[in-house]
Short mmCIF file of C-alpha atoms in Angstrom, two decimals:
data_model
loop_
_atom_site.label_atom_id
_atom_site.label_comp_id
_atom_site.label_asym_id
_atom_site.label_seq_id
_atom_site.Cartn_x
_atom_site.Cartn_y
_atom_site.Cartn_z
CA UNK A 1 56.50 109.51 68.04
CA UNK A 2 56.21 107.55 65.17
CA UNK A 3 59.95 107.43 64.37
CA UNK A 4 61.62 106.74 67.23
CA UNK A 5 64.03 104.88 66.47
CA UNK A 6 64.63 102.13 69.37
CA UNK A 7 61.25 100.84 70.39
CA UNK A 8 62.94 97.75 71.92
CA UNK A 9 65.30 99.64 73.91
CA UNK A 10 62.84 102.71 75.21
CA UNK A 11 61.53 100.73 77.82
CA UNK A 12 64.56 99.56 79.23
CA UNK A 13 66.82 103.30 79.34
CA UNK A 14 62.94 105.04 80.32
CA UNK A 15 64.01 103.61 83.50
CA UNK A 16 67.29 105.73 83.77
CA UNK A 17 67.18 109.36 84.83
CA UNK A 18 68.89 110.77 81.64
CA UNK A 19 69.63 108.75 78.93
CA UNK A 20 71.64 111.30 76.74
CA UNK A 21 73.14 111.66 80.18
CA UNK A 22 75.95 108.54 80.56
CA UNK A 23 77.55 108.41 76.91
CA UNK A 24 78.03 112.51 77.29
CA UNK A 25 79.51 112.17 80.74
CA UNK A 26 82.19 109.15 79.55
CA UNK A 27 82.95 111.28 76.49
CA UNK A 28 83.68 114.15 79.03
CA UNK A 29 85.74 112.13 80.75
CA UNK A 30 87.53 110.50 78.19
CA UNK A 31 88.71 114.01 76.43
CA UNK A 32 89.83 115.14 80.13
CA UNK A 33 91.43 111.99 81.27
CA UNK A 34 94.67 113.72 82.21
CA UNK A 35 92.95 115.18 84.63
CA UNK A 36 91.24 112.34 86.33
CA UNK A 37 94.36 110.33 86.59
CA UNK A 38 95.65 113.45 88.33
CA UNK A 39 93.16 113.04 90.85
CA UNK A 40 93.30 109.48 91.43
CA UNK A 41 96.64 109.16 91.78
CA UNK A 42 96.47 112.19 93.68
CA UNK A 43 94.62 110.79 96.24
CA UNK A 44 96.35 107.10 95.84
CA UNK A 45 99.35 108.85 97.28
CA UNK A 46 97.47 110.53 99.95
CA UNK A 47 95.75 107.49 101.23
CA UNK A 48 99.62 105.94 101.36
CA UNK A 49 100.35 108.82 103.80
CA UNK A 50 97.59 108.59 105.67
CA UNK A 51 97.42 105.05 105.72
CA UNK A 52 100.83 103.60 105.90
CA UNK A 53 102.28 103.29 109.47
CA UNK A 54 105.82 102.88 107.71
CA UNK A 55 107.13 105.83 107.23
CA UNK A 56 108.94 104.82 104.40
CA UNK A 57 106.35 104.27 102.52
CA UNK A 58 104.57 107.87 103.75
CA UNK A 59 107.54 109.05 101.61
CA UNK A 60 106.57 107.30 98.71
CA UNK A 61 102.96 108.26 98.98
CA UNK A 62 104.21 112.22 98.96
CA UNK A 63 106.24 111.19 95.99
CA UNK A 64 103.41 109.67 93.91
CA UNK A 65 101.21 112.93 95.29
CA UNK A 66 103.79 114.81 93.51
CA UNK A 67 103.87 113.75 90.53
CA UNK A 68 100.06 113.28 90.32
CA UNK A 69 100.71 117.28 90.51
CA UNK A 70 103.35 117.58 87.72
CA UNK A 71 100.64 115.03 85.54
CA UNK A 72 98.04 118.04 85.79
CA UNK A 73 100.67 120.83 84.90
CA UNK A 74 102.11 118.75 81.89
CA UNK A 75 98.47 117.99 80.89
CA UNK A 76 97.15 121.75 80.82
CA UNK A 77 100.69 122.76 78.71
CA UNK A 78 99.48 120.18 76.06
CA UNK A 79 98.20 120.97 73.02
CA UNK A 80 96.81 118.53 70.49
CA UNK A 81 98.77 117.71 67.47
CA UNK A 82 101.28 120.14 67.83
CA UNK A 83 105.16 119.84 69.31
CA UNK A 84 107.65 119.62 72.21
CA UNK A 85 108.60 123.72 73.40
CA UNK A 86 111.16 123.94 70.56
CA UNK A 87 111.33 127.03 68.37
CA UNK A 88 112.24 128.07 65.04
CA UNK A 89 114.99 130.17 64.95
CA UNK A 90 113.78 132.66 61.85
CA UNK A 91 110.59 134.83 62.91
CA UNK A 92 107.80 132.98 62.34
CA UNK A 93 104.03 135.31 62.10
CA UNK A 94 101.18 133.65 63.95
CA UNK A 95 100.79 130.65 66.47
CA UNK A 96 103.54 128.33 66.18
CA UNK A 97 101.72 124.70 67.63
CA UNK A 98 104.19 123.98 70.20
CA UNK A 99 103.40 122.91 73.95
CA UNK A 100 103.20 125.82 76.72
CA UNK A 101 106.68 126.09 78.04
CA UNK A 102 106.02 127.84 81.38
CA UNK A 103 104.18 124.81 83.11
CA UNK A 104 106.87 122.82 82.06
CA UNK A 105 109.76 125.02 83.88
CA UNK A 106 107.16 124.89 87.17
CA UNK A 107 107.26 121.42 86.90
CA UNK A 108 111.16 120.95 86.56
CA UNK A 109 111.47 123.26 89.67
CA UNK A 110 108.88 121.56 91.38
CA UNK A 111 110.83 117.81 90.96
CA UNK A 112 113.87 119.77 91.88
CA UNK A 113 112.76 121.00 95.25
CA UNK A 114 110.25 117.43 95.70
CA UNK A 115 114.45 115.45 95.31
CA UNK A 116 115.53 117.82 98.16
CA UNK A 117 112.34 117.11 100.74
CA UNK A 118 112.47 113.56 100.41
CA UNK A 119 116.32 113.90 100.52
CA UNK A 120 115.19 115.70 104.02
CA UNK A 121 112.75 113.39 104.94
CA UNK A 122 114.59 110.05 104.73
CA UNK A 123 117.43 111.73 106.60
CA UNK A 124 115.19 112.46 109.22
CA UNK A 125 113.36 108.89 108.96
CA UNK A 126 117.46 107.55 109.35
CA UNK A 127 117.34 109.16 112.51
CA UNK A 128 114.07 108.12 114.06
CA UNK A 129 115.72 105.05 113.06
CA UNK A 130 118.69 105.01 115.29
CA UNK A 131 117.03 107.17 118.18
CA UNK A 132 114.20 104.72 118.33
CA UNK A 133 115.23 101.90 116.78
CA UNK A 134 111.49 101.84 115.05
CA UNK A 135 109.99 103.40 111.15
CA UNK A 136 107.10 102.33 112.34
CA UNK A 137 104.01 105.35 113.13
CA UNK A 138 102.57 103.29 115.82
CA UNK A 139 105.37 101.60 117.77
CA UNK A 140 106.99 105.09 117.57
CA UNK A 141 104.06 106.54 119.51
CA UNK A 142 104.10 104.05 121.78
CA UNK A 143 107.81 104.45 122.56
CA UNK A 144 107.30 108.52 123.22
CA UNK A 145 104.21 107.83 125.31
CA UNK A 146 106.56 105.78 127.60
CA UNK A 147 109.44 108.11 127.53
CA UNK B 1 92.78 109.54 74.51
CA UNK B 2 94.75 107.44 72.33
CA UNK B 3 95.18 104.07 73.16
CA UNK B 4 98.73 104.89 73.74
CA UNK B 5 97.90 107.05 76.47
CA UNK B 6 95.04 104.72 77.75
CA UNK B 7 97.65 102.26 78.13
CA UNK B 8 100.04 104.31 80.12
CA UNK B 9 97.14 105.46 82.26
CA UNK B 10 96.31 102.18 83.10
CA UNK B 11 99.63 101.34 83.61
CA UNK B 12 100.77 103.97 86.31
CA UNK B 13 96.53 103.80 87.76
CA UNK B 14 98.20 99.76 88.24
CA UNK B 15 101.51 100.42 89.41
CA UNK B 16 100.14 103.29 92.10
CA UNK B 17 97.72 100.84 93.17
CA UNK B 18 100.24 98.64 93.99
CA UNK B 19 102.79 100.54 95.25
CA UNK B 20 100.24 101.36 98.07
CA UNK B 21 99.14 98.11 98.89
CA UNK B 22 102.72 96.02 99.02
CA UNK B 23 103.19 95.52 102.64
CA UNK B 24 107.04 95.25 101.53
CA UNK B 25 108.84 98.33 102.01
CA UNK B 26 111.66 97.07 99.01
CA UNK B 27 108.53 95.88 96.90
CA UNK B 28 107.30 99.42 96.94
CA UNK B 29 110.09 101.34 96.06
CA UNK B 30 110.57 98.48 93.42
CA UNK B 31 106.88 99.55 91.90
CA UNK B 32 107.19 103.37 92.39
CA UNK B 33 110.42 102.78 89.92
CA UNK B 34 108.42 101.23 87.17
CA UNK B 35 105.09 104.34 88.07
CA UNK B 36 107.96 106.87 87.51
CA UNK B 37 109.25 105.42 84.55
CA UNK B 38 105.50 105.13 83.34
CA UNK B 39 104.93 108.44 84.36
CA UNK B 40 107.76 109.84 82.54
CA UNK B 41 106.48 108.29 79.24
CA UNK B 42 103.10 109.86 79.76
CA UNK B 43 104.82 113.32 80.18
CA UNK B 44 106.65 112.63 76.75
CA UNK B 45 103.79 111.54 75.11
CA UNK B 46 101.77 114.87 76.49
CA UNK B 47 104.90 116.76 75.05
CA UNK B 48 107.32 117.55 77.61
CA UNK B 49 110.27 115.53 77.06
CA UNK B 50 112.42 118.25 79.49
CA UNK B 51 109.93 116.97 82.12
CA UNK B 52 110.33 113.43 81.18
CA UNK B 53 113.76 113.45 81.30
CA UNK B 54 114.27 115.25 84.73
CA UNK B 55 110.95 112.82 85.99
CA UNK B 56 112.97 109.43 84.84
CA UNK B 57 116.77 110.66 85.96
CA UNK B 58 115.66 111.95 89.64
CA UNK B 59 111.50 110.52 90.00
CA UNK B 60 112.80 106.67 89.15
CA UNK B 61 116.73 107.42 89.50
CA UNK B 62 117.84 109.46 92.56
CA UNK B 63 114.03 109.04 94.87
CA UNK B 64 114.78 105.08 94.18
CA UNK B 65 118.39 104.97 95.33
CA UNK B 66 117.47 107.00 98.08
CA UNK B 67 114.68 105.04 99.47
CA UNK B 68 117.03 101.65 99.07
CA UNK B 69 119.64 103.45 100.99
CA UNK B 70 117.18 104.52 104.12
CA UNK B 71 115.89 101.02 103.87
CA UNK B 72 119.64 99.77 104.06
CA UNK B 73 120.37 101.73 107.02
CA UNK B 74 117.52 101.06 108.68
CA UNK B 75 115.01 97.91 108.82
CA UNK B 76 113.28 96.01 106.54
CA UNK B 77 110.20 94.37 108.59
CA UNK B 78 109.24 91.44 107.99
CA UNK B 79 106.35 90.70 105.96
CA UNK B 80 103.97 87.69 106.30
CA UNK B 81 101.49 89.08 104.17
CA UNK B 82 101.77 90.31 100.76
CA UNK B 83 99.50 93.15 101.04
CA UNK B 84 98.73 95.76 103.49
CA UNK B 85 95.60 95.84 105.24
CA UNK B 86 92.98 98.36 104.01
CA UNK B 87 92.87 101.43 106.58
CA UNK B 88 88.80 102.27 105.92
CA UNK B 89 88.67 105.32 107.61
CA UNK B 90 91.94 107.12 105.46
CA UNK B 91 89.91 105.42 102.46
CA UNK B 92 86.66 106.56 102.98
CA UNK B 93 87.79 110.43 103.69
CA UNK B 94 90.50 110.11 100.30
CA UNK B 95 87.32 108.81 98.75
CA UNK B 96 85.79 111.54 99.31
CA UNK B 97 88.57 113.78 98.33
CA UNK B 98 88.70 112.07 95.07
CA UNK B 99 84.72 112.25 94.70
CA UNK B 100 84.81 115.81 95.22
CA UNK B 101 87.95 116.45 93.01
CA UNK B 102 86.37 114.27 89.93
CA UNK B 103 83.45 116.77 89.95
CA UNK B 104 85.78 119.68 88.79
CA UNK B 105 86.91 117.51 85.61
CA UNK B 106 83.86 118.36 83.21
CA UNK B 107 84.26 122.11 84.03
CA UNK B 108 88.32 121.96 82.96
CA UNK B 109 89.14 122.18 78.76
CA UNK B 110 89.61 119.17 76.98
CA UNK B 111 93.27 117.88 77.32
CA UNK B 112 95.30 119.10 73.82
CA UNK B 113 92.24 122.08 73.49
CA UNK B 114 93.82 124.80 71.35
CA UNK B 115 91.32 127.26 72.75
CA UNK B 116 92.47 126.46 76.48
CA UNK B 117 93.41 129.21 78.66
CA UNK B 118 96.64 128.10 79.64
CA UNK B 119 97.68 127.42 75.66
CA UNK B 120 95.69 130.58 74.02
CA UNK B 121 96.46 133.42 76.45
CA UNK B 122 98.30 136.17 73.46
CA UNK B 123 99.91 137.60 76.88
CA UNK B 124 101.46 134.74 78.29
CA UNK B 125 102.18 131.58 76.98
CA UNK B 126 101.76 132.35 72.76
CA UNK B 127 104.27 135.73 73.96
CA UNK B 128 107.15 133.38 75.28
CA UNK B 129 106.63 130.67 72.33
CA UNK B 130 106.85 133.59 69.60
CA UNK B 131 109.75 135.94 71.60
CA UNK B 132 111.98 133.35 72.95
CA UNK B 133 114.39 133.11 70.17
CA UNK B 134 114.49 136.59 69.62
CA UNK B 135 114.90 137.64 73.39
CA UNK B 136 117.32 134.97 74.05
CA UNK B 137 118.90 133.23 71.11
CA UNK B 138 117.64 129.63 72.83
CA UNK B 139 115.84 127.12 70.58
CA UNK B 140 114.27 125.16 73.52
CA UNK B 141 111.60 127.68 75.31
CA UNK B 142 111.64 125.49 78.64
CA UNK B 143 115.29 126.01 78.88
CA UNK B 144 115.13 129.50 77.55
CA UNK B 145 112.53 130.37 80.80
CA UNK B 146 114.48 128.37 83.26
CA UNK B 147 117.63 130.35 82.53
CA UNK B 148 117.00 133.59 81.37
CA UNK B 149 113.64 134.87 81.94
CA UNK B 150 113.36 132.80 85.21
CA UNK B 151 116.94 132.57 86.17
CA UNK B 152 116.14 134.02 89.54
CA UNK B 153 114.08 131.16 90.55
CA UNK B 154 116.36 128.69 89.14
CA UNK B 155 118.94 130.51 91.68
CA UNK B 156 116.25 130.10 94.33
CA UNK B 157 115.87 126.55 93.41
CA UNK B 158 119.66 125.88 93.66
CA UNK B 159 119.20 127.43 97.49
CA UNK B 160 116.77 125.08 98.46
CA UNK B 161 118.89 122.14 97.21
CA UNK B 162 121.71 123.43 99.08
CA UNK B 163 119.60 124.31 101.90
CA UNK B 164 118.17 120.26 101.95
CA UNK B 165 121.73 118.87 101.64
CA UNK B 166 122.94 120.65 104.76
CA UNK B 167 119.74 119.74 106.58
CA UNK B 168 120.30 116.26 105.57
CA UNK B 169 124.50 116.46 106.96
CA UNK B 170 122.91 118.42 110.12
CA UNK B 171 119.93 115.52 111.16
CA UNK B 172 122.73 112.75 110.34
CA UNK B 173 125.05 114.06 112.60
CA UNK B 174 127.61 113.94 109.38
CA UNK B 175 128.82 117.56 109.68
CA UNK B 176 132.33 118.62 110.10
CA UNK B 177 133.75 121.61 111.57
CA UNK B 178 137.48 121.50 111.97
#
C-alpha cells in the first residue's frame, strides 16, 4: 500500500505474470547447474548423432552423450565443502564430509566399457570404410540401395 | 556455482558447441580433446579426482588417438565450409528433449546439498564412507568399492574390454589362427 517500496518499477514488472517468479527460477538454476549442463550437453551430443552424416563424428556425439552422463553422476556424489572419497584410517563417530564413493566407481566402469564401444565402433566404421569406400550416412545409403 | 565452475561450464557448453558444428572431422576430435580435458577439471573440482583422472587418460587420451587413427585409415573429406549446416528437424526434436529434460532440474537437490538422497542415505553411501577402512584396510573408498566390495563387476568390466578387443580383431579381419 503505502510502503511499497518500488513505485517506479510496479508498473513496468505488473506487466509480467510473476514477478517473484524469474529471480527464484535463475537462483534454482544456478544452485542445480550441474544438472543443466548435463542436459545440454546431453542433448548437444545427441543432435551430433542424429545430425552428422559422418559417422565419425556420430562417434563423437555418443562420446560427449557419455560424459554428459558421468557429469550428472559426479554431480549427485558431490557434497559442498567437504572432500575427495578418502578416509581416515582411525574410527572416526559421525559423518565424515567426504564425496559419495559409489557414483564415482559407476562412473569409472561406465568410461571403461564407453573406451571399448567406441573401440567397437570405429573398427566397424574402418570397415564400412574399405567395403564401401564411404563414412558418409547418405552416400552409404545410396551405395546399398544400388547394390 | 563458483565462478570457477561457471567458467568450466562455459567452457565445455563452448567446446561441445563446437565440436558439433566443425564440418572437419580432425577439427572435431581436436575440440572433443580440449571438452574432455575441461570436463575432467569439472569432475575434480565436483570432487572426484579418480573420475578425473580415468576421464583425462582414456576421454581426451585413448577416444582421441583412436578417432585420429580411424580418420588415418580412412578419409578425411574435404571441407569448403567451416561449419556444418544446421539439420532443423534433429534440432527441433533434441530441443525438445532438452526442454523437457530442463523441467526436471528444479525438482532435483541443490548440487553439494548435504541433505541429498544420494549423500545422506545412513544405509548406503554414509555406510561405505564410515566402514571402508575397517572392512578393507583401503584409504581411498572409490578404489576400496571397485576392488573389494564390487570386485565382481570390475571382473565383468574386464570381460567386456576383452570382449570389445576381439570384436575389434574379428570386424578388421586382424585375427590369427595358426
Amino acid at each position: 500500500m503505502i510502503d511499497t517500496l518500488t513505485p517506479v518499477a510496479t508498473p513496468v514488472l505488473a506487466g509480467l505474470a510473476d514477478v517473484t517468479f524469474a529471480p527464484a527460477l535463475v537462483e534454482t538454476f544456478l544452485t542445480r547447474y550441474a544438472y543443466a549442463t548435463v542436459f545440454v550437453l546431453l542433448s548437444i551430443g545427441l543432435y551430433m548423432m542424429i545430425a552428422s552424416p559422418n559417422l565419425v563424428k556420430k562417434v563423437i556425439g555418443m562420446n560427449l552423450f557419455q560424459t554428459a552422463v558421468f557429469l550428472f553422476f559426479v554431480a549427485t556424489a558431490y557434497v559442498e565443502g567437504g572432500g575427495s572419497p578418502v578416509v581416515p584410517t582411525e574410527a572416526t563417530p559421525g559423518e565424515l564430509a567426504v564425496a559419495s564413493p559409489l557414483p564415482h566407481v559407476i562412473v569409472l566402469t561406465a568410461i571403461v566399457v564407453g573406451i571399448s564401444l567406441t573401440a567397437v565402433g570405429l573398427a566397424l566404421i574402418i570397415r564400412i570404410y574399405t567395403e564401401y569406400g564411404t563414412m558418409n550416412e547418405e552416400t552409404l545409403r545410396e551405395v546399398r540401395i544400388d547394390e | 556455482m563458483t565462478p570457477l565452475e561457471g567458467t568450466l561450464v562455459v567452457f565445455v557448453f563452448v567446446t561441445a558447441v563446437a565440436t558439433a558444428l566443425f564440418r572437419d572431422v580432425l577439427s572435431a576430435i581436436i575440440v572433443f580433446a580440449a571438452y574432455s580435458l575441461g570436463m575432467a577439471i569439472l569432475y575434480t573440482v565436483l570432487l572426484a579426482p579418480d573420475v578425473a583422472m580415468t576421464e583425462a587418460a582414456i576421454g581426451a587420451g585413448v577416444t582421441s588417438i583412436l578417432l585420429l587413427l580411424t580418420i588415418a585409415k580412412t578419409s578425411r573429406p574435404a571441407s569448403d565450409d567451416l561449419f556444418e549446416e544446421i539439420h532443423v528437424p534433429g534440432l527441433i526434436a533434441v530441443s525438445a528433449l532438452a526442454l523437457v529434460l530442463l523441467t526436471t532440474v528444479p525438482d532435483a537437490p541443490a548440487v553439494g546439498d548435504p541433505a541429498a538422497p544420494v549423500w545422506s542415505n545412513p544405509d548406503v553411501t554414509q555406510y561405505y564412507i564410515q566402514h571402508t577402512y575397517d572392512d578393507t584396510g583401503v584409504q581411498n573408498a572409490v578404489t576400496a568399492v571397485l576392488a573389494a566390495y564390487r570386485g565382481f563387476d570390475t571382473f565383468g568390466e574386464a570381460v567386456v574390454v576383452f570382449a570389445a578387443g576381439m570384436a575389434t580383431l574379428l570386424v578388421l579381419n586382424r585375427e590369427v589362427f595358426a
